[in-house]
Short mmCIF file of C-alpha atoms and ligand atoms in Angstrom, two decimals:
data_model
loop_
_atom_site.label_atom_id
_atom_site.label_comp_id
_atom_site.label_asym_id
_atom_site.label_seq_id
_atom_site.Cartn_x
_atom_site.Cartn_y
_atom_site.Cartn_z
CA UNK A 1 31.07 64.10 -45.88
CA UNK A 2 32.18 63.13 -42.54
CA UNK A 3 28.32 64.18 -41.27
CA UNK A 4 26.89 62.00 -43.82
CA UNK A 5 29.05 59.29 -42.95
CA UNK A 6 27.81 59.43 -39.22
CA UNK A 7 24.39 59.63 -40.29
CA UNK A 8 24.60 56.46 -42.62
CA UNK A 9 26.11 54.73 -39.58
CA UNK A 10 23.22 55.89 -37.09
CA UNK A 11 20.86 55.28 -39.82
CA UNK A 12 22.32 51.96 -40.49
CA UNK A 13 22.30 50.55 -36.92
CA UNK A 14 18.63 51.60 -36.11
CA UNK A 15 17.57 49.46 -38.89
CA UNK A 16 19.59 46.72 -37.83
CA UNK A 17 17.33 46.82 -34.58
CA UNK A 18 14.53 46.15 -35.80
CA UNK A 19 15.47 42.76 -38.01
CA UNK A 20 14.45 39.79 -36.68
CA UNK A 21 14.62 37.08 -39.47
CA UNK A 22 17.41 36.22 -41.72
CA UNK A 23 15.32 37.21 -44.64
CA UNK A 24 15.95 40.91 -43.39
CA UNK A 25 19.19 40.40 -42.61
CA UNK A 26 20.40 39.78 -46.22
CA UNK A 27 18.55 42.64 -47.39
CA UNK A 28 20.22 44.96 -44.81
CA UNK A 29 23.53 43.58 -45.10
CA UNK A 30 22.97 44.33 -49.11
CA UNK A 31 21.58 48.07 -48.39
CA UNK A 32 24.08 48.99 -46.35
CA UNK A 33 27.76 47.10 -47.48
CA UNK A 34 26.74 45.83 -50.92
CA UNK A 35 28.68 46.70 -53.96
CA UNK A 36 25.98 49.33 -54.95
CA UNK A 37 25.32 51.33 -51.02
CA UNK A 38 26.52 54.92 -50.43
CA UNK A 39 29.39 53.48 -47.90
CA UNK A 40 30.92 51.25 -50.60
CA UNK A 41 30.17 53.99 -53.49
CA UNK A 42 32.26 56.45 -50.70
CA UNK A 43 34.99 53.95 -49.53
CA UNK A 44 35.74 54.03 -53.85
CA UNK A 45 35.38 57.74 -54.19
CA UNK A 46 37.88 58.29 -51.31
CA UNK A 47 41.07 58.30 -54.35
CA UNK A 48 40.15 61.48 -56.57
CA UNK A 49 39.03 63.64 -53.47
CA UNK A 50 41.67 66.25 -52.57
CA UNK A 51 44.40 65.25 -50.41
CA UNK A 52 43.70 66.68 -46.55
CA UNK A 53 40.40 65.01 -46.48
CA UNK A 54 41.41 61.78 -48.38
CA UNK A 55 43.14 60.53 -45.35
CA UNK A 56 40.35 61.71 -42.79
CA UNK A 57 37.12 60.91 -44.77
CA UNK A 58 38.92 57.00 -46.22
CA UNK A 59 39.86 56.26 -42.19
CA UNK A 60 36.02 57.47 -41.13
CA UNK A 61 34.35 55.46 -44.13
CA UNK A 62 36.75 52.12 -43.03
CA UNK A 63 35.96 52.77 -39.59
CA UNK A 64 32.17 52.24 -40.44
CA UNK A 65 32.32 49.75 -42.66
CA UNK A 66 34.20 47.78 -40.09
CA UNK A 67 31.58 48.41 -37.39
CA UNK A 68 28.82 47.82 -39.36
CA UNK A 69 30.38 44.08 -40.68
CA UNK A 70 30.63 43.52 -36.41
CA UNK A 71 26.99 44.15 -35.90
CA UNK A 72 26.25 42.39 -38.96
CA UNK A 73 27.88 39.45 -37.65
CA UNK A 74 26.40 39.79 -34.04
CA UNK A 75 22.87 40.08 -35.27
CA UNK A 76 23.31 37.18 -37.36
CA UNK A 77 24.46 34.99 -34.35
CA UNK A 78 21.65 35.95 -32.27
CA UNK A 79 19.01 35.87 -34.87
CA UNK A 80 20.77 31.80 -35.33
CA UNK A 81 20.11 31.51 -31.33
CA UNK A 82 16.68 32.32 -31.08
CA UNK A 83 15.81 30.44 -33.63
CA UNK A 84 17.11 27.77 -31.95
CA UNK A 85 15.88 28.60 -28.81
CA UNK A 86 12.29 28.83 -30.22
CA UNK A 87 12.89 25.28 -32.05
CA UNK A 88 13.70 23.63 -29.30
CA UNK A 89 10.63 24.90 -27.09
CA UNK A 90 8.40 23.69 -29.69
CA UNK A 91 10.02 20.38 -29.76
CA UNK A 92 10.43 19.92 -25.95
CA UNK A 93 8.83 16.70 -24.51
CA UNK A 94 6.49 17.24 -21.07
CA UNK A 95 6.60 14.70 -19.20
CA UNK A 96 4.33 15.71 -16.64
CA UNK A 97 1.47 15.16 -19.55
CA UNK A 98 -0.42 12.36 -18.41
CA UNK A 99 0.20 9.38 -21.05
CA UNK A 100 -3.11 8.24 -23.43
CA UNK A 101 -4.58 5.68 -22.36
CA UNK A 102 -3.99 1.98 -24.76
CA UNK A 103 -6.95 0.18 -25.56
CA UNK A 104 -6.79 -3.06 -23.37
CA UNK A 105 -8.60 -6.13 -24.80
CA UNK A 106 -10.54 -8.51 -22.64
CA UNK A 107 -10.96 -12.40 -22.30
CA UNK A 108 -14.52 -13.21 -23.95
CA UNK A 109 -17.23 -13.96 -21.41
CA UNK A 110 -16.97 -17.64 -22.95
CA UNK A 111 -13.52 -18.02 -22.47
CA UNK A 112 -13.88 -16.63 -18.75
CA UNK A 113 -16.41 -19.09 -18.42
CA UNK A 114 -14.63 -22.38 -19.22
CA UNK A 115 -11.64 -21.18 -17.08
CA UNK A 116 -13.86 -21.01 -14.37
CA UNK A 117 -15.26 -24.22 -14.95
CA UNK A 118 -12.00 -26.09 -15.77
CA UNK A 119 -10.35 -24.02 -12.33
CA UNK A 120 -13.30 -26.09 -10.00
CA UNK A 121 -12.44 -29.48 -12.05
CA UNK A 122 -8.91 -29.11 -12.11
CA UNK A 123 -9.35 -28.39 -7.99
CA UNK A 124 -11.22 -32.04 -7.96
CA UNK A 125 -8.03 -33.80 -9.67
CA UNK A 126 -9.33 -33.37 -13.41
CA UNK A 127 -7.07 -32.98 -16.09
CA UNK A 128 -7.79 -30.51 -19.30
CA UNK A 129 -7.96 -32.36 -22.39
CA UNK A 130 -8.87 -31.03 -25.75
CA UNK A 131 -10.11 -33.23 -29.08
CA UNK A 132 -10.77 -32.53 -32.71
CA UNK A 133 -14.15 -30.52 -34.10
CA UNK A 134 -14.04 -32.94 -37.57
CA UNK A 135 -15.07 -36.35 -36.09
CA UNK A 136 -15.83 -39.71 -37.17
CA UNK A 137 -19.39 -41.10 -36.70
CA UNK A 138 -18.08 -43.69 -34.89
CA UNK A 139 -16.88 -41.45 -32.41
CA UNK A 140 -19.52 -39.00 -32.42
CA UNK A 141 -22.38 -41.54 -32.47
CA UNK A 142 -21.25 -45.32 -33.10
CA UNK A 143 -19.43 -46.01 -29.79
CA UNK A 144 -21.57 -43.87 -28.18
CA UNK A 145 -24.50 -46.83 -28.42
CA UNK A 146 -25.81 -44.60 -31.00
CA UNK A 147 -25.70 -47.01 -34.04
CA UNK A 148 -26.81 -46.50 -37.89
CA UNK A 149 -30.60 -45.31 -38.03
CA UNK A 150 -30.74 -45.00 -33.91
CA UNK A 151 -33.92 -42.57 -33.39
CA UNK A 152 -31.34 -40.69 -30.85
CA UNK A 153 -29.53 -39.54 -33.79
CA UNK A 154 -32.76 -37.13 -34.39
CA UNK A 155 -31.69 -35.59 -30.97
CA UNK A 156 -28.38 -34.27 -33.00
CA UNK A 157 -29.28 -32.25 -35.93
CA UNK A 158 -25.90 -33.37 -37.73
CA UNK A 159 -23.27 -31.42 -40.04
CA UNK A 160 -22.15 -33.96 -41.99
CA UNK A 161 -19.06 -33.47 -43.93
CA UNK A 162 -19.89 -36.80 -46.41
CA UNK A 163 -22.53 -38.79 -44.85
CA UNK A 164 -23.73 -42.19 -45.83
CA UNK A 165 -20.92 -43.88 -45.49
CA UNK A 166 -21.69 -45.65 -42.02
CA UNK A 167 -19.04 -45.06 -39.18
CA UNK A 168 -16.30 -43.57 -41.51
CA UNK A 169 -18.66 -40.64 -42.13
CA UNK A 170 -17.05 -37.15 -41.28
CA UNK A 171 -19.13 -34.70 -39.35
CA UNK A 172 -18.69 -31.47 -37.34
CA UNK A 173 -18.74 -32.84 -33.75
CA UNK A 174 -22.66 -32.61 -31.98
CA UNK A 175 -21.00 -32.90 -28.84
CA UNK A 176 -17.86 -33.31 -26.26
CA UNK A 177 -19.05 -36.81 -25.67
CA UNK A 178 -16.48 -38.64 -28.63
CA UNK A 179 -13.52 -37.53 -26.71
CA UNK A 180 -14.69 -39.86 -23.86
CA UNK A 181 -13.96 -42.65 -26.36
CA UNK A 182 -10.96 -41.43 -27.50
CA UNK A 183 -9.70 -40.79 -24.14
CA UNK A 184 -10.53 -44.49 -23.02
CA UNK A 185 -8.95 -46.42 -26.56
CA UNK A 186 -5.68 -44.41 -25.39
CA UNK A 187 -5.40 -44.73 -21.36
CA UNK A 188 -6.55 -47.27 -18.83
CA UNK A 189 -8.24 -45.98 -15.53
CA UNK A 190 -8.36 -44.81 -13.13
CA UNK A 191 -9.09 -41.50 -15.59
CA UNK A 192 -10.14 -38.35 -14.77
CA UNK A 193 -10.81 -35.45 -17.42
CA UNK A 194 -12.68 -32.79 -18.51
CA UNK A 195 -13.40 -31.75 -22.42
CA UNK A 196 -13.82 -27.92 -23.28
CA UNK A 197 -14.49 -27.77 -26.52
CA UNK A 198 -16.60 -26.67 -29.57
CA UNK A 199 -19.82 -28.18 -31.06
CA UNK A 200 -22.05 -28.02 -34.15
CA UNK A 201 -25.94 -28.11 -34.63
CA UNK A 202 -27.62 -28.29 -38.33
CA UNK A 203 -30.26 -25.57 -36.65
CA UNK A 204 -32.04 -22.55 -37.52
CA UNK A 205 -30.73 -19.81 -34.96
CA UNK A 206 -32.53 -18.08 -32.23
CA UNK A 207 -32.67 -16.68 -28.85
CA UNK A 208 -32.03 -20.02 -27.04
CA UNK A 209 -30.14 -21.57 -30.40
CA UNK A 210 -26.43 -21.40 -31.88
CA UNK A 211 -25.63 -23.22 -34.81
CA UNK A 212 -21.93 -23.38 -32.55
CA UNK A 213 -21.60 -23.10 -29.15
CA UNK A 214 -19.60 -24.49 -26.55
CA UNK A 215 -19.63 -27.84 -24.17
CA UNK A 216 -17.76 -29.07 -21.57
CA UNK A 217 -17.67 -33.21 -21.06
CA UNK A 218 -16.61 -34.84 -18.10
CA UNK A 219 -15.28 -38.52 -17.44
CA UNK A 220 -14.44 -40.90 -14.08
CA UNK A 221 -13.69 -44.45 -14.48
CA UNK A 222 -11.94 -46.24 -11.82
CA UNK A 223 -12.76 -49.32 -9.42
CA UNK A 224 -15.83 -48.53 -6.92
CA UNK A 225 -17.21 -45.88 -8.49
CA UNK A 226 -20.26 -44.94 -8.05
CA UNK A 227 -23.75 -42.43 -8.37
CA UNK A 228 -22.56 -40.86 -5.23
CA UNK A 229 -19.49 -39.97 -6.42
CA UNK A 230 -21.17 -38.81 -9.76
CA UNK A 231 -23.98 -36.27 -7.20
CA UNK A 232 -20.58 -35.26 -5.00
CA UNK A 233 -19.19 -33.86 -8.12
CA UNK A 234 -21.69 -32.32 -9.73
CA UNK A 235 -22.72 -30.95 -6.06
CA UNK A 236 -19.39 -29.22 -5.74
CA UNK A 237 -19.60 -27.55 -9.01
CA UNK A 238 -23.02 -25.87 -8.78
CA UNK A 239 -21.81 -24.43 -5.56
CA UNK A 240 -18.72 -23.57 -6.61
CA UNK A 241 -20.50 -21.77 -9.43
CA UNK A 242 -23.50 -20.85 -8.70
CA UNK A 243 -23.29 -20.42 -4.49
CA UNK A 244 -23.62 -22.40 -1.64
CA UNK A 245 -27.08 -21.68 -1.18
CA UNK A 246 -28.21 -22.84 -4.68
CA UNK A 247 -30.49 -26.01 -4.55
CA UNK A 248 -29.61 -28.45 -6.25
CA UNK A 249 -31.90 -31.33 -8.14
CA UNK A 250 -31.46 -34.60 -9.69
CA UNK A 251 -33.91 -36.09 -12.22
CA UNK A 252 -33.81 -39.35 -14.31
CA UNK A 253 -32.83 -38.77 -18.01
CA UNK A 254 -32.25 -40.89 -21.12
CA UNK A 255 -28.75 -40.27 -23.02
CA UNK A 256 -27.69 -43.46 -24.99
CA UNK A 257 -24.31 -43.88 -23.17
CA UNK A 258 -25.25 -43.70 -19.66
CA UNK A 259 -26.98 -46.17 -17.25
CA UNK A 260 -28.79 -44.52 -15.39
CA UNK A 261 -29.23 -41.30 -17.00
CA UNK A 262 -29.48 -37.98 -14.72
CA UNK A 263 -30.34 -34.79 -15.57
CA UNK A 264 -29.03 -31.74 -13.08
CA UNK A 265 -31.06 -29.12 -12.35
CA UNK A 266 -30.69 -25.99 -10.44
CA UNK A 267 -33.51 -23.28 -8.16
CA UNK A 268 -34.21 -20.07 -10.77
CA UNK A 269 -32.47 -17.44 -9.70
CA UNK A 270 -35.18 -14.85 -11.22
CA UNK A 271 -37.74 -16.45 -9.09
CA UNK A 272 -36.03 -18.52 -6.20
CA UNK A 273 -38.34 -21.38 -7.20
CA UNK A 274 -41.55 -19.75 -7.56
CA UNK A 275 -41.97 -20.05 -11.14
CA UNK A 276 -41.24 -17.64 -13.93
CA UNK A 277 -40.80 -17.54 -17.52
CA UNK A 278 -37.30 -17.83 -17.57
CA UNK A 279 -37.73 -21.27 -15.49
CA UNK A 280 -41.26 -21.78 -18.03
CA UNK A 281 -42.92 -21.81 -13.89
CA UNK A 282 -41.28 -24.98 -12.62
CA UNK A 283 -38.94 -23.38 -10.49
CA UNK A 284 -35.93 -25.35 -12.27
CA UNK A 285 -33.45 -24.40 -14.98
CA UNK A 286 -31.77 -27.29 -16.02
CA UNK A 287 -27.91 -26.98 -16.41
CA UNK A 288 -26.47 -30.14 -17.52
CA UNK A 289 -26.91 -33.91 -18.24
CA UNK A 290 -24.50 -36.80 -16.75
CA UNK A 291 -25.14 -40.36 -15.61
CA UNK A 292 -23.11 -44.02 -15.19
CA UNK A 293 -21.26 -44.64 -18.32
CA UNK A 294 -22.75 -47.37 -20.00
CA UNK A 295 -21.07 -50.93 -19.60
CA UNK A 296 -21.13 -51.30 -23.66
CA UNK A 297 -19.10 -48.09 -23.61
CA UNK A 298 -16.88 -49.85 -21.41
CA UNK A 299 -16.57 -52.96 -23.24
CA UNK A 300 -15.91 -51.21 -26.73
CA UNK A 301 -12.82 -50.18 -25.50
CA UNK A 302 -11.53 -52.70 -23.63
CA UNK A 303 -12.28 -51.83 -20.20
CA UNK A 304 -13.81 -54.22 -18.04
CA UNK A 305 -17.18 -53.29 -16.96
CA UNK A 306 -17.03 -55.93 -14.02
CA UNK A 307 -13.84 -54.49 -12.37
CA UNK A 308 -14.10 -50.45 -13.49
CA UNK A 309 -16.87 -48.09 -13.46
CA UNK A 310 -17.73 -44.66 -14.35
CA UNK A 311 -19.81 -41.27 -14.54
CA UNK A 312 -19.98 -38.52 -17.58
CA UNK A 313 -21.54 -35.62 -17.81
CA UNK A 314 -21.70 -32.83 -20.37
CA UNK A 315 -22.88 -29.23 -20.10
CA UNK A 316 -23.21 -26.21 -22.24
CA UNK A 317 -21.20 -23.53 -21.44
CA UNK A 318 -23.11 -20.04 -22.71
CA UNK A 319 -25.89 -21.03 -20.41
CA UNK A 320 -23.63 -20.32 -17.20
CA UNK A 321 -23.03 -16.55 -18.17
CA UNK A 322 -26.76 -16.48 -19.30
CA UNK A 323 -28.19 -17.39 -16.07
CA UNK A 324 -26.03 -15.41 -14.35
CA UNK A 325 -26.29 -12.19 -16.26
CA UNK A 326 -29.55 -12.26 -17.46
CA UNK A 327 -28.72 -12.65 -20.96
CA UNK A 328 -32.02 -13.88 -23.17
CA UNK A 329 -29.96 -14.30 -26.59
CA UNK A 330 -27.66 -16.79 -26.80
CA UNK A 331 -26.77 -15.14 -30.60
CA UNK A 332 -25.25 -12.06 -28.36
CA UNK A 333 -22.14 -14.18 -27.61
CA UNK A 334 -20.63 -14.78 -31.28
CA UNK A 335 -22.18 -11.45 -33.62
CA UNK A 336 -18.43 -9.91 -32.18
CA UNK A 337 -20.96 -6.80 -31.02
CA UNK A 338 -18.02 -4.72 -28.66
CA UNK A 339 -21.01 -2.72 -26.88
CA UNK A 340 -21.95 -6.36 -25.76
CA UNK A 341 -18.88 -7.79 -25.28
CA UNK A 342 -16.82 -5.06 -23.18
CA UNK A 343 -19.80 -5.49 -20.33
CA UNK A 344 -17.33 -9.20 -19.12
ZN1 ZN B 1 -37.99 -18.89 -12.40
#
């Protein structure tokens, strides 16, 4: 009996080797020192054998049992650490790993537009102002010297919010210009401002039309002012934006609320003057219209058109990164396409 006791303890321990989840474990721990294995079945036997090998055989079967419970509880604690062990490698953070990347947005070629127009105004001493999209008619055309049934009204194609109801008619603004009005009824001169802002056209849209799109309006009144100061201006801001090289034109135009009229024109780019079909052959794109604001203008709101004078001018903005880029659809800037946009 002693023999077989040695065996079950060999026999026992090789097992044990080769566990390696808890799973096991149990099932060893029940094989071997459960109520139903050959060393408990012994350890109970030990009272009816005879007495010389009670004492031997109950000391050998104690002696196992008590080794096998030690291994039982070593395995057990190492089995606990390398599952621990392994947990923790799988969990471990490397920070070498080079981070992923966060989509960054962008400022919208628009936007980077008007800042670079109101950063070369804002150089010259102009401040930023801003005005509302819902206008009156007054403002929009009334005070403007465009009155009820004007023909120049046909160069707006109005959105009118309730029409026919003379200068307290609502409309979506047809361009910057009312804020020149509103910017004279609230401070006297000398006044210098620029107006970034929104506009609205009742139009079927193409390649060279938006139904919105932006403007930016610009106003001087002060004592002594004059055309040249009006051609220094404008001067400085095609070269600021387009180069130092660019040529520059001036033309007579009609606008309602400006005597005399200009329009500004700059050299084609795409064909340095030659003639294209970007420039429709003439050699000029034409950027922007200003001129002397009108003395009426003046007068409406209260400022003396003997003692002050004053130059406006209004341009749209889209055609700045259109030139520049060679963009031929004006529709590219607002259909939110992120293939197009991403390109600023
Ligand atoms: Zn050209």
């Amino acid at each position: 009996m002693l023999e077989q006791l040695k065996d079950l303890h060999a026999q026992a321990l090789e097992e044990l080797s080769k566990v390696d989840n808890p799973q096991e474990l149990e099932a060893w721990r029940i094989r071997y020192l459960g109520k139903k294995s050959s060393l408990i079945r012994i350890l109970r036997s030990v009272g009816s054998l005879p007495l010389d090998e009670r004492q031997s055989i109950g000391a050998k079967a104690n002696e196992v049992k008590r080794a096998l419970e030690s291994s039982l509880e070593e395995k057990g604690r190492s089995l606990q650490e390398a599952l621990l062990t392994s947990h923790r490698e799988s969990q471990r953070l490397d920070v070498t790993l080079p981070g992923r990347p966060l989509p960054i947005g962008r400022l919208h070629p628009t936007t980077q537009t008007l800042n670079e127009i109101c950063d070369v105004f804002k150089n010259m001493g102009f401040q930023v102002i801003e005005g509302p999209d819902v206008e009156w008619d007054y403002y929009n055309f009334e005070a403007l010297n465009i009155p009820q049934h004007h023909p120049a009204r046909d160069m707006f194609a109005t959105l009118w919010i309730d029409a026919g109801m003379g200068g307290k008619a609502r409309l979506l603004r047809t361009h910057t210009s009312p804020m020149q009005i509103r910017l004279m009824e609230k401070e006297r001169p000398p006044i210098r401002a620029i107006v970034p802002g929104r506009v609205y056209r009742y139009e079927a849209t193409d390649a060279t039309h938006e139904s919105m799109f932006y403007q930016v309006e610009g106003l001087a009144v002060d004592k002594n002012i004059t055309m040249a100061d009006l051609k220094g201006t404008l001067f400085e801001f095609c070269r600021c934006i387009f180069g130092e090289d660019r040529k520059v034109r001036f033309r007579c135009d009609y606008f309602p609320f400006v005597e005399p009229g200009v329009e500004v024109a700059i050299e084609c780019s795409a064909c340095a003057g030659a003639g294209c079909r970007l420039c429709g052959y003439s050699g000029w794109i034409e950027i922007l219209g200003a001129g002397m604001v009108h003395p009426d203008v003046l007068a409406r709101v209260d400022i003396d058109p003997r003692i002050y004078s004053g130059f406006a001018f209004g341009m749209g903005v889209e055609r700045i990164p259109m030139l520049r880029y060679g963009i031929d659809d004006i529709r590219l800037f607002y259909s939110n396409d992120l293939r197009f946009l991403r390109q600023f």
